[in-house]
Amino acid sequence: MTDTTDTESAPVEELESDQDPSAPEMSVADQRRATHDMWVSGTEDTYPFAAATDEGAQEMLPQADDPGASMQAGIAVDDDYTSEVLVDPDERQIINMGPQHPSTHGVLRLHLELEGETVRRVKPIIGYLHTGMEKTAETLTYAQGGTNVTRMDYLAPFHNELAYSLTVEQLLGLEVPARASAIRVLMTELNRVASHLLWAATQGMDIGALSMMIYGWREREICLDFFEKTTGLRMNHNYIRPGGVAADLPDGWQDDVTNLIAVVSAGIGEYEELLNENPIFLDRTMGVGVITPQECKEYGVTGPMARASGVDWDLRKAAPYCGIDQYDFDVPLGRHGDVHDRYTVRMEEMRQSLHIAGQIVETIPSGDYRAEDRKVTPPPRKRIDESMEALIHHFKLFTEGINVPEGTAYQSVEGPRGELGCLIVSKGGTRPWRMHWRAPSFAAVQALPVMMTDSLLADVVASLASADPVLGDVDR
Amino acid sequence: MAGVAAEPGFLMTTLEKGVNWARTQSMWPASFGLACCAIEMMGTGAAHNDLARFGMEVFRASPRQADLMIVAGRVSQKMAPVLRQVYDQMAEPKWVLSMGACASSGGMFNNYALVQGVDQVVPVDMYVPGCPPGPQSLIHGILSLQQLIMDGEIRNSTGVV
């Protein structure tokens, strides 16, 4: 016991003496990374499996010579009745997880092929929430389409509406007023915060930090209260529409947003106090569910997952929409691509989104909240009583819909889960001929086997929660 | 026993009140989330709305420990058999609450993919309207269901005491 404490403390002192005194203090997580050998999938040859902890280990041997390590890794199976180590491919068992499972975040189903406690093969099975929304969109007019698309990724309704509206506006060749764009950015960034808060709540719950469930929801309700005040609904708002937004921000919205920023920022600080130095949380997240930048690109994984691996790709910087490039914000990046880095990246993203919201409160331009195009946006209610033209436009808009010229358009936005894109093929008329969505959760679910293969069964839930898939987004 | 239930006397009616009261105050829902409504269902159980006030905060992961199935969200054709299996696994007495427009009637999605109302698959005791219903609506639906149980007889879903 004394030996292990000595060997543990030695590198820490060495590390501290090496450090530049002006350098920022290392976080507990970074200290752990510097002093512990992390076992991640694919590095079995570099690190023996037992190196992640010295608990219960008598002596460390190279993996080839250590039967205990190969047994723990699931390569070998220990049999009490035989003296030699047995390696038996028939020892694999297949278990089914989902679609009715509290930790699958919806109705995802996983086939897991296990060797002891180690997962050797993962097969995600989707389609349990297939709603036929892309087909339904072909029967709805462009004005009705927002109601449909907002229900796809139900944790990011504003992002769905925004991608859809921008695509329709691209087909129409329509410019929206600056105030409408600012409102759109405000709502989508607050939606990112709400979505990440829900992720923090469920990620914490899935790996045993049950209080996080209550805390995350507590702050999310404040965001939802503001959404309800602005749009009339807590979810599925249909607020961002082709041509602008449905209504102007309510009276006193500046105070609401300022209060929201203060409360949620304080909340994020509380979560970090709770989790950042929590040894159980660190053990459950560090070195778990690793995905490399190369694998992210191969599987089309975007958003916080790719950024946690170090891929510097954020559509708000790479392909700005709604004038989001005029606001000052950073794109946080991770280095290790594990569950813990996804946690730090998302926490920082919430702060950055609140920072953007704070800038909008100060700089929002005055003007109209929707485009002055009577073929796209309905006239004000008062004008209908005064003007025959306005009445006709209103009637045509709500019976026939918006007439969109022939063409194909694709527009993507940076959703809370990554690149959320909408493709619309129009053959003229008031309904899309075909609509297709590029769903970030779909790519994330596709990459689950990469993260989970050769990890432990208990880490499957941690990896899944950190990918933050929304099955409404996957299946549509 | 069946004869007693047909013409309940003083003893049975008093017992019935007691049993019904116990059932209403400890109704454990199965965590059967499907789509958007599941988020509102979780929100109802979380801090702001606190479903624990009505003795229902214990969302059970296993249907075998649950009394109430809240069908929260749209039921696809692929999910319907799973839903029925979960219902069959629940122990008597059991109730079903259909949450939201999609579960109640298919909602706005009248197409090839969705079951047009979960009552085609399982018997539903209470419908909650909304898309999605807010926590207040869900709590109202649950309280109405509790009242229904309180006013009802001690029977299981097959009608046998």
XYZ file of C-alpha atoms in Angstrom:
637
model
C 0.000 0.000 0.000
C 2.792 2.388 0.940
C 4.574 1.493 -2.278
C 1.673 2.530 -4.436
C 1.198 5.884 -2.679
C 4.890 6.634 -3.177
C 4.843 5.822 -6.865
C 1.641 7.809 -7.282
C 2.882 10.925 -5.543
C 6.282 10.998 -7.250
C 5.118 11.980 -10.756
C 2.858 14.695 -9.324
C 5.802 16.448 -7.644
C 7.884 16.075 -10.763
C 5.037 17.519 -12.775
C 4.615 20.500 -10.480
C 8.318 21.299 -10.529
C 8.359 21.073 -14.334
C 5.477 23.446 -14.662
C 5.894 27.031 -15.603
C 4.711 29.064 -12.575
C 2.824 31.443 -14.869
C 0.904 28.565 -16.507
C -2.733 28.151 -15.406
C -3.378 25.623 -12.677
C -4.101 22.148 -13.978
C -7.608 20.839 -13.499
C -8.110 17.633 -11.557
C -8.969 15.890 -14.791
C -5.706 16.988 -16.442
C -3.708 15.983 -13.387
C -5.236 12.549 -13.592
C -4.412 12.315 -17.259
C -0.801 13.282 -16.515
C -0.337 10.848 -13.653
C -2.449 7.842 -14.629
C -2.098 5.668 -17.652
C -5.458 5.851 -19.364
C -6.689 2.756 -21.061
C -8.693 3.492 -24.156
C -9.814 1.142 -26.871
C -7.134 0.476 -29.448
C -4.242 1.075 -27.065
C -4.180 -2.396 -25.518
C -0.620 -2.945 -26.702
C 0.659 0.330 -25.288
C -1.022 0.083 -21.915
C -1.918 -3.075 -20.071
C -5.605 -3.050 -19.290
C -5.043 -3.002 -15.554
C -2.934 0.168 -15.744
C -5.913 2.483 -15.412
C -6.085 1.633 -11.727
C -3.694 -0.004 -9.311
C -6.492 -1.207 -7.127
C -6.164 -4.947 -6.552
C -3.144 -5.309 -8.809
C -0.127 -6.953 -7.198
C 2.405 -6.304 -9.908
C 2.287 -4.978 -13.384
C 3.443 -7.169 -16.225
C 3.411 -6.597 -19.971
C 0.069 -7.745 -21.244
C 1.515 -10.756 -23.052
C 2.842 -12.147 -19.769
C -0.072 -11.159 -17.569
C -2.971 -13.623 -17.563
C -4.955 -11.329 -15.258
C -4.914 -8.497 -17.755
C -6.043 -10.623 -20.652
C -8.818 -12.026 -18.507
C -9.948 -8.557 -17.549
C -9.826 -7.461 -21.159
C -11.979 -10.447 -22.056
C -9.377 -12.010 -24.351
C -8.999 -14.951 -22.033
C -11.568 -16.704 -19.876
C -10.656 -17.926 -16.421
C -11.853 -21.383 -15.502
C -11.417 -22.517 -11.929
C -11.190 -26.180 -12.885
C -8.448 -25.983 -15.469
C -4.969 -24.728 -14.910
C -4.295 -23.348 -18.383
C -5.877 -20.160 -19.677
C -8.750 -20.876 -21.994
C -9.520 -18.750 -25.015
C -12.886 -19.708 -26.378
C -14.767 -17.831 -29.083
C -17.952 -19.680 -28.072
C -17.985 -17.749 -24.815
C -19.578 -14.786 -26.552
C -23.119 -13.920 -25.658
C -25.479 -11.535 -27.390
C -27.737 -9.342 -25.321
C -30.427 -6.950 -26.426
C -30.702 -3.428 -25.052
C -33.842 -1.485 -25.822
C -36.033 -0.321 -27.462
C -37.731 0.064 -24.070
C -34.794 0.947 -21.864
C -34.390 4.002 -19.630
C -30.837 4.723 -20.786
C -31.215 4.469 -24.550
C -32.541 8.044 -24.794
C -35.651 7.110 -26.669
C -36.414 3.991 -28.607
C -32.962 2.993 -29.795
C -32.154 -0.697 -29.756
C -28.639 -2.097 -29.438
C -27.427 -5.618 -30.093
C -24.383 -6.124 -27.895
C -22.050 -9.062 -28.385
C -20.222 -9.641 -25.127
C -17.159 -11.548 -24.102
C -17.433 -11.535 -20.351
C -17.841 -7.885 -19.413
C -16.262 -6.620 -22.622
C -18.311 -5.521 -25.587
C -16.912 -6.981 -28.797
C -19.557 -5.957 -31.329
C -22.349 -3.389 -31.299
C -25.203 -3.146 -33.740
C -27.595 -0.209 -33.423
C -31.110 -0.890 -34.697
C -33.194 2.161 -35.494
C -36.612 2.882 -36.924
C -38.771 2.480 -33.822
C -39.779 6.124 -34.044
C -40.085 6.364 -37.810
C -42.871 8.884 -38.319
C -42.709 9.390 -42.060
C -42.162 13.123 -41.657
C -40.229 13.558 -44.889
C -43.113 11.960 -46.778
C -45.708 13.958 -44.835
C -43.845 17.132 -45.812
C -44.751 16.475 -49.447
C -48.438 16.836 -48.589
C -48.050 20.012 -46.522
C -47.689 23.515 -47.905
C -44.532 25.496 -47.180
C -46.451 27.501 -44.586
C -47.549 24.300 -42.830
C -44.134 22.667 -43.114
C -42.745 24.359 -40.021
C -45.254 22.503 -37.846
C -43.945 19.254 -39.253
C -40.186 19.821 -39.090
C -40.189 21.261 -35.567
C -41.181 17.821 -34.287
C -38.169 16.049 -35.800
C -35.413 16.834 -33.313
C -37.739 17.693 -30.469
C -34.920 18.952 -28.264
C -33.845 21.495 -30.878
C -37.115 22.674 -32.439
C -35.779 26.135 -33.277
C -32.833 24.694 -35.191
C -35.143 22.529 -37.272
C -37.366 25.479 -38.049
C -34.369 27.632 -38.887
C -32.833 25.125 -41.297
C -36.203 24.663 -42.981
C -36.950 28.387 -43.204
C -33.499 29.207 -44.564
C -33.866 26.536 -47.253
C -37.279 27.829 -48.330
C -35.946 31.398 -48.320
C -33.015 30.263 -50.445
C -35.471 28.879 -53.012
C -37.524 32.077 -52.860
C -34.445 34.311 -52.988
C -35.791 36.160 -49.966
C -33.845 38.354 -47.551
C -35.161 38.651 -44.003
C -34.797 41.870 -41.942
C -31.861 42.186 -39.553
C -34.123 42.076 -36.497
C -35.645 38.773 -37.624
C -32.156 37.313 -38.038
C -31.137 38.512 -34.583
C -34.271 36.988 -33.025
C -33.526 33.737 -34.837
C -29.976 33.641 -33.498
C -31.193 34.473 -29.984
C -33.780 31.694 -29.961
C -31.502 29.059 -31.501
C -28.653 29.829 -29.102
C -30.980 29.649 -26.095
C -32.309 26.416 -27.540
C -28.733 25.091 -27.652
C -28.443 25.901 -23.952
C -31.736 24.145 -23.174
C -30.686 21.101 -25.175
C -27.251 20.873 -23.540
C -28.870 21.273 -20.110
C -31.048 18.276 -20.850
C -27.963 16.416 -22.028
C -26.140 17.272 -18.789
C -29.125 16.049 -16.786
C -29.421 12.725 -18.585
C -25.680 12.118 -18.880
C -25.349 12.627 -15.136
C -28.292 10.361 -14.420
C -27.054 7.596 -16.701
C -23.711 7.291 -14.961
C -25.103 7.584 -11.472
C -24.962 11.310 -10.655
C -28.701 11.385 -9.996
C -28.779 14.924 -8.605
C -27.743 16.210 -12.048
C -31.144 15.103 -13.329
C -32.888 17.524 -10.969
C -30.375 20.356 -11.437
C -30.370 20.211 -15.242
C -34.145 20.330 -15.408
C -34.282 23.179 -12.923
C -32.316 25.483 -15.224
C -33.948 24.158 -18.391
C -37.379 25.180 -17.100
C -36.202 28.802 -17.061
C -35.310 28.555 -20.755
C -38.665 26.903 -21.476
C -40.505 29.644 -19.591
C -38.929 32.209 -21.910
C -39.798 30.110 -24.972
C -43.381 29.818 -23.752
C -43.630 33.555 -23.206
C -42.273 34.262 -26.694
C -43.887 31.540 -28.785
C -46.813 30.315 -26.709
C -45.438 26.786 -26.448
C -42.793 25.041 -24.375
C -41.738 22.760 -27.227
C -42.497 22.364 -30.940
C -42.980 26.077 -31.395
C -43.299 26.713 -35.167
C -41.976 30.170 -34.326
C -39.281 30.621 -36.980
C -41.110 30.609 -40.294
C -40.193 31.269 -43.923
C -39.962 35.053 -44.159
C -39.033 35.809 -40.553
C -40.486 34.813 -37.205
C -44.110 34.429 -36.109
C -44.180 37.308 -33.645
C -41.930 39.943 -32.159
C -40.251 39.328 -28.820
C -42.572 40.002 -25.865
C -42.390 43.119 -23.703
C -39.645 42.969 -21.115
C -37.726 40.241 -22.964
C -34.402 41.956 -22.222
C -34.949 41.454 -18.492
C -36.005 37.853 -19.023
C -32.923 37.015 -21.080
C -30.570 38.847 -18.718
C -32.078 36.971 -15.788
C -31.861 33.694 -17.720
C -28.181 34.260 -18.474
C -27.411 34.969 -14.812
C -29.337 31.971 -13.476
C -28.088 29.455 -16.033
C -24.465 30.671 -15.733
C -24.671 30.178 -11.978
C -26.186 26.748 -12.603
C -23.339 25.719 -14.920
C -20.884 26.779 -12.222
C -22.725 24.550 -9.766
C -22.565 21.544 -12.076
C -18.848 22.014 -12.545
C -18.365 22.271 -8.801
C -20.314 19.053 -8.474
C -18.649 17.056 -11.241
C -15.218 18.431 -12.171
C -13.382 16.928 -9.217
C -15.763 14.097 -8.518
C -13.610 10.950 -8.651
C -16.496 8.676 -9.639
C -17.543 10.982 -12.470
C -13.940 11.226 -13.699
C -13.468 7.455 -13.559
C -16.667 6.871 -15.455
C -15.917 9.426 -18.195
C -12.162 9.739 -18.789
C -10.782 7.501 -21.520
C -14.269 6.120 -22.176
C -15.942 6.065 -25.575
C -12.989 7.474 -27.487
C -13.436 8.476 -31.109
C -10.558 9.914 -33.144
C -10.816 12.963 -35.456
C -10.256 10.673 -38.431
C -13.137 8.418 -37.378
C -15.356 11.455 -36.850
C -14.762 12.528 -40.430
C -15.265 9.016 -41.765
C -18.612 8.614 -40.026
C -19.812 12.162 -40.646
C -19.922 12.922 -36.930
C -20.203 16.659 -36.325
C -21.026 19.016 -33.504
C -19.744 18.733 -29.925
C -18.716 15.112 -30.477
C -16.330 15.992 -33.294
C -15.099 19.105 -31.500
C -14.348 17.024 -28.388
C -12.032 14.970 -30.609
C -10.320 18.153 -31.794
C -12.011 18.679 -35.144
C -12.306 22.444 -35.454
C -15.578 22.514 -37.358
C -18.472 24.710 -36.376
C -20.915 25.878 -39.022
C -21.405 29.121 -37.126
C -17.783 29.914 -38.052
C -17.355 27.828 -41.223
C -20.611 28.784 -42.976
C -22.297 31.523 -40.934
C -26.047 31.936 -41.156
C -28.363 34.719 -39.942
C -25.376 37.000 -39.386
C -24.092 34.943 -36.492
C -20.499 35.806 -37.486
C -20.980 39.386 -36.227
C -21.151 38.160 -32.630
C -18.084 37.360 -30.583
C -17.814 33.762 -29.435
C -15.279 30.947 -29.199
C -15.561 27.378 -30.377
C -14.345 25.130 -27.547
C -12.253 22.141 -28.606
C -11.298 18.950 -26.812
C -8.140 16.906 -27.215
C -8.923 13.355 -26.173
C -12.283 12.660 -27.790
C -13.616 10.830 -24.751
C -16.803 11.275 -22.744
C -15.138 13.706 -20.385
C -14.046 16.011 -23.190
C -17.563 15.995 -24.592
C -18.716 17.106 -21.160
C -16.222 19.991 -20.993
C -16.954 21.043 -24.583
C -20.709 21.142 -24.019
C -20.349 23.045 -20.752
C -18.231 25.673 -22.498
C -20.632 25.787 -25.462
C -23.446 26.695 -23.089
C -21.380 29.590 -21.768
C -20.598 30.769 -25.309
C -24.251 30.579 -26.335
C -25.241 32.640 -23.300
C -22.504 35.092 -24.265
C -24.057 35.436 -27.741
C -27.507 35.926 -26.184
C -26.096 38.679 -23.976
C -24.678 40.468 -27.014
C -28.023 40.262 -28.816
C -29.790 41.893 -25.859
C -27.478 44.866 -26.276
C -27.179 45.098 -30.047
C -30.529 43.943 -31.448
C -31.534 46.201 -34.351
C -35.002 47.705 -34.511
C -37.250 47.107 -37.465
C -39.665 44.492 -38.681
C -39.557 40.916 -37.427
C -40.500 39.483 -40.820
C -40.013 40.247 -44.486
C -42.345 42.727 -46.184
C -43.393 40.279 -48.875
C -47.135 39.772 -49.120
C -46.645 36.564 -51.106
C -44.781 34.996 -48.173
C -45.844 36.589 -44.893
C -49.453 37.335 -43.970
C -50.507 40.994 -43.643
C -51.106 42.415 -40.152
C -54.588 41.652 -38.837
C -55.565 45.319 -38.848
C -54.838 45.734 -42.566
C -57.325 42.988 -43.458
C -60.224 45.184 -42.282
C -58.983 48.147 -44.310
C -57.664 46.742 -47.543
C -59.176 44.350 -50.058
C -55.661 43.548 -51.328
C -54.575 42.512 -47.857
C -57.648 40.285 -47.462
C -56.940 38.563 -50.770
C -53.289 38.027 -49.879
C -54.282 36.619 -46.494
C -56.828 34.295 -48.075
C -54.450 33.056 -50.781
C -51.651 32.518 -48.281
C -53.733 30.389 -45.936
C -55.664 28.420 -48.533
C -53.075 27.920 -51.245
C -49.774 28.680 -49.542
C -46.456 30.156 -50.582
C -45.570 29.628 -54.227
C -41.969 28.505 -54.489
C -40.106 28.416 -57.803
C -38.542 25.274 -59.206
C -35.144 24.316 -57.867
C -33.111 22.450 -55.288
C -31.752 24.024 -52.134
C -29.735 22.814 -49.170
C -29.032 24.775 -46.040
C -27.529 23.576 -42.804
C -27.249 25.100 -39.350
C -25.137 24.181 -36.352
C -27.610 22.334 -34.153
C -26.843 21.226 -30.597
C -25.918 17.801 -31.991
C -24.049 18.952 -35.085
C -24.732 19.810 -38.679
C -28.491 19.857 -39.171
C -29.285 20.234 -42.847
C -32.443 20.455 -44.896
C -32.682 19.621 -48.584
C -35.770 20.638 -50.511
C -36.482 19.790 -54.129
C -39.189 21.977 -55.578
C -40.936 21.501 -58.892
C -42.862 24.731 -58.453
C -46.155 25.093 -56.606
C -46.945 25.339 -52.945
C -45.649 21.980 -51.705
C -42.150 20.482 -51.751
C -41.638 17.670 -54.239
C -39.126 16.027 -51.930
C -37.647 16.931 -48.573
C -34.687 15.272 -46.932
C -32.842 15.968 -43.703
C -29.228 15.517 -42.766
C -29.603 14.473 -39.157
C -26.567 14.784 -36.851
C -27.935 12.165 -34.447
C -28.029 9.640 -37.285
C -24.274 9.967 -37.784
C -23.717 9.823 -34.036
C -25.685 6.577 -33.710
C -23.773 5.181 -36.677
C -20.518 5.884 -34.844
C -21.630 4.183 -31.621
C -19.885 0.882 -32.500
C -16.603 2.770 -32.904
C -16.928 4.193 -29.412
C -18.232 1.075 -27.718
C -16.319 -1.811 -29.278
C -13.772 -3.320 -26.853
C -15.047 -1.191 -23.994
C -16.756 -2.460 -20.886
C -20.473 -3.079 -20.718
C -20.931 -0.424 -18.042
C -19.328 2.165 -20.345
C -21.887 1.548 -23.094
C -24.394 3.753 -21.287
C -21.806 6.499 -20.709
C -20.802 6.504 -24.400
C -24.397 6.483 -25.568
C -25.387 9.358 -23.315
C -22.374 11.408 -24.412
C -23.342 10.991 -28.073
C -26.658 12.660 -27.130
C -28.753 11.094 -29.894
C -32.367 12.162 -30.259
C -34.297 9.357 -31.880
C -36.801 11.737 -33.391
C -33.858 13.152 -35.302
C -32.514 9.729 -36.284
C -35.752 8.163 -37.502
C -37.815 11.222 -38.457
C -66.308 -13.364 -4.210
C -67.955 -12.580 -7.526
C -71.377 -12.637 -5.826
C -70.220 -10.209 -3.173
C -68.891 -7.813 -5.787
C -72.185 -7.882 -7.695
C -74.061 -6.609 -4.631
C -71.470 -4.943 -2.445
C -72.346 -4.650 1.213
C -71.011 -2.349 3.864
C -67.803 -4.326 4.379
C -66.923 -4.484 0.690
C -67.639 -0.817 -0.043
C -65.470 0.271 2.878
C -62.735 -2.112 1.813
C -63.090 -0.872 -1.740
C -62.536 2.718 -0.650
C -59.440 1.717 1.274
C -57.969 -0.329 -1.562
C -58.754 2.335 -4.160
C -57.204 5.006 -1.986
C -54.053 2.925 -1.632
C -53.916 2.327 -5.365
C -54.346 5.966 -6.316
C -51.705 7.213 -3.912
C -48.976 4.801 -4.987
C -49.375 4.505 -8.722
C -45.959 3.843 -10.211
C -45.595 4.765 -13.869
C -43.459 2.781 -16.287
C -40.891 5.007 -17.954
C -42.124 4.423 -21.450
C -40.951 7.486 -23.326
C -41.232 7.568 -27.093
C -40.869 11.105 -28.455
C -41.420 14.762 -27.574
C -44.041 13.951 -24.929
C -41.455 11.887 -23.043
C -39.446 15.041 -22.472
C -42.479 16.740 -20.951
C -43.177 13.586 -18.929
C -39.631 13.743 -17.529
C -40.139 17.448 -16.920
C -43.263 16.636 -14.921
C -41.252 14.311 -12.727
C -38.407 16.808 -12.257
C -37.979 19.657 -9.825
C -40.364 22.342 -11.083
C -43.537 20.292 -11.286
C -42.630 17.529 -8.848
C -44.880 14.567 -9.552
C -43.876 13.211 -6.137
C -46.669 15.330 -4.655
C -49.120 12.757 -6.044
C -47.171 9.642 -5.023
C -45.990 8.970 -8.562
C -42.359 9.990 -8.716
C -41.096 6.406 -8.881
C -40.712 5.858 -12.612
C -39.950 2.176 -12.950
C -37.614 0.935 -15.657
C -39.196 -2.507 -15.554
C -42.850 -2.823 -16.575
C -43.250 -5.627 -14.052
C -43.005 -3.119 -11.225
C -45.279 -0.506 -12.783
C -49.012 0.138 -12.461
C -49.451 2.844 -15.069
C -48.147 3.023 -18.613
C -47.897 6.610 -19.851
C -47.682 6.275 -23.633
C -45.713 9.462 -24.220
C -45.309 10.115 -27.903
C -45.980 8.811 -31.375
C -46.311 5.035 -31.753
C -44.858 3.744 -35.013
C -45.919 0.507 -36.660
C -42.553 -0.956 -35.693
C -42.966 0.043 -32.042
C -46.561 -1.156 -31.610
C -45.739 -4.844 -30.902
C -43.093 -3.756 -28.380
C -45.648 -1.508 -26.698
C -48.125 -4.360 -26.455
C -45.469 -6.629 -24.984
C -44.587 -4.055 -22.351
C -48.279 -3.743 -21.501
C -48.651 -7.513 -21.207
C -45.650 -7.663 -18.884
C -47.232 -5.236 -16.421
C -48.913 -6.791 -13.400
C -52.590 -6.232 -12.585
C -54.072 -3.830 -11.690
C -52.781 -1.647 -14.523
C -53.851 1.474 -16.334
C -52.855 3.196 -19.547
C -52.661 6.938 -20.049
C -52.369 8.135 -23.623
C -50.326 11.329 -23.578
C -50.576 13.780 -26.440
C -52.252 13.975 -29.822
C -50.044 11.368 -31.548
C -50.641 8.630 -28.980
C -54.358 9.425 -28.808
C -55.165 9.705 -32.501
C -52.022 9.791 -34.633
C -52.015 13.561 -34.338
C -50.874 15.445 -37.389
C -49.184 12.382 -38.897
C -51.840 10.564 -40.877
C -49.469 8.389 -42.875
C -48.050 4.911 -43.424
C -45.695 4.960 -40.472
C -47.806 5.723 -37.417
C -50.438 3.797 -35.513
C -53.480 6.065 -35.575
C -54.088 6.017 -31.853
C -52.569 3.713 -29.272
C -56.064 2.473 -28.324
C -55.783 0.194 -31.352
C -53.071 -1.698 -29.470
C -53.846 -1.410 -25.753
C -56.957 -0.331 -23.772
C -56.646 3.312 -22.770
C -58.115 4.701 -19.531
C -57.308 8.385 -19.939
C -56.437 10.648 -22.852
C -54.434 13.839 -22.343
C -54.688 16.348 -25.215
C -51.888 18.628 -26.356
C -48.852 18.541 -28.608
C -47.043 18.021 -26.340
C -49.243 18.409 -23.241
C -47.518 20.602 -20.683
C -46.763 19.266 -17.216
C -49.955 20.870 -15.912
C -52.025 18.970 -18.491
C -50.322 15.701 -17.626
C -50.841 16.254 -13.904
C -54.505 17.030 -14.581
C -54.804 13.831 -16.587
C -53.198 11.836 -13.808
C -55.431 13.384 -11.162
C -58.488 12.606 -13.309
C -57.303 9.019 -13.606
C -56.846 8.848 -9.849
C -60.413 10.086 -9.413
C -61.583 7.423 -11.872
C -59.863 4.731 -9.847
C -61.213 6.172 -6.587
C -64.793 6.084 -7.908
C -64.445 2.671 -9.525
C -64.699 -0.867 -8.254
C -61.885 -3.200 -7.275
C -61.635 -4.968 -10.561
C -58.829 -5.810 -12.906
C -58.943 -5.131 -16.613
C -60.653 -8.470 -17.348
C -63.604 -7.471 -15.146
C -62.989 -10.215 -12.558
C -62.574 -9.310 -8.890
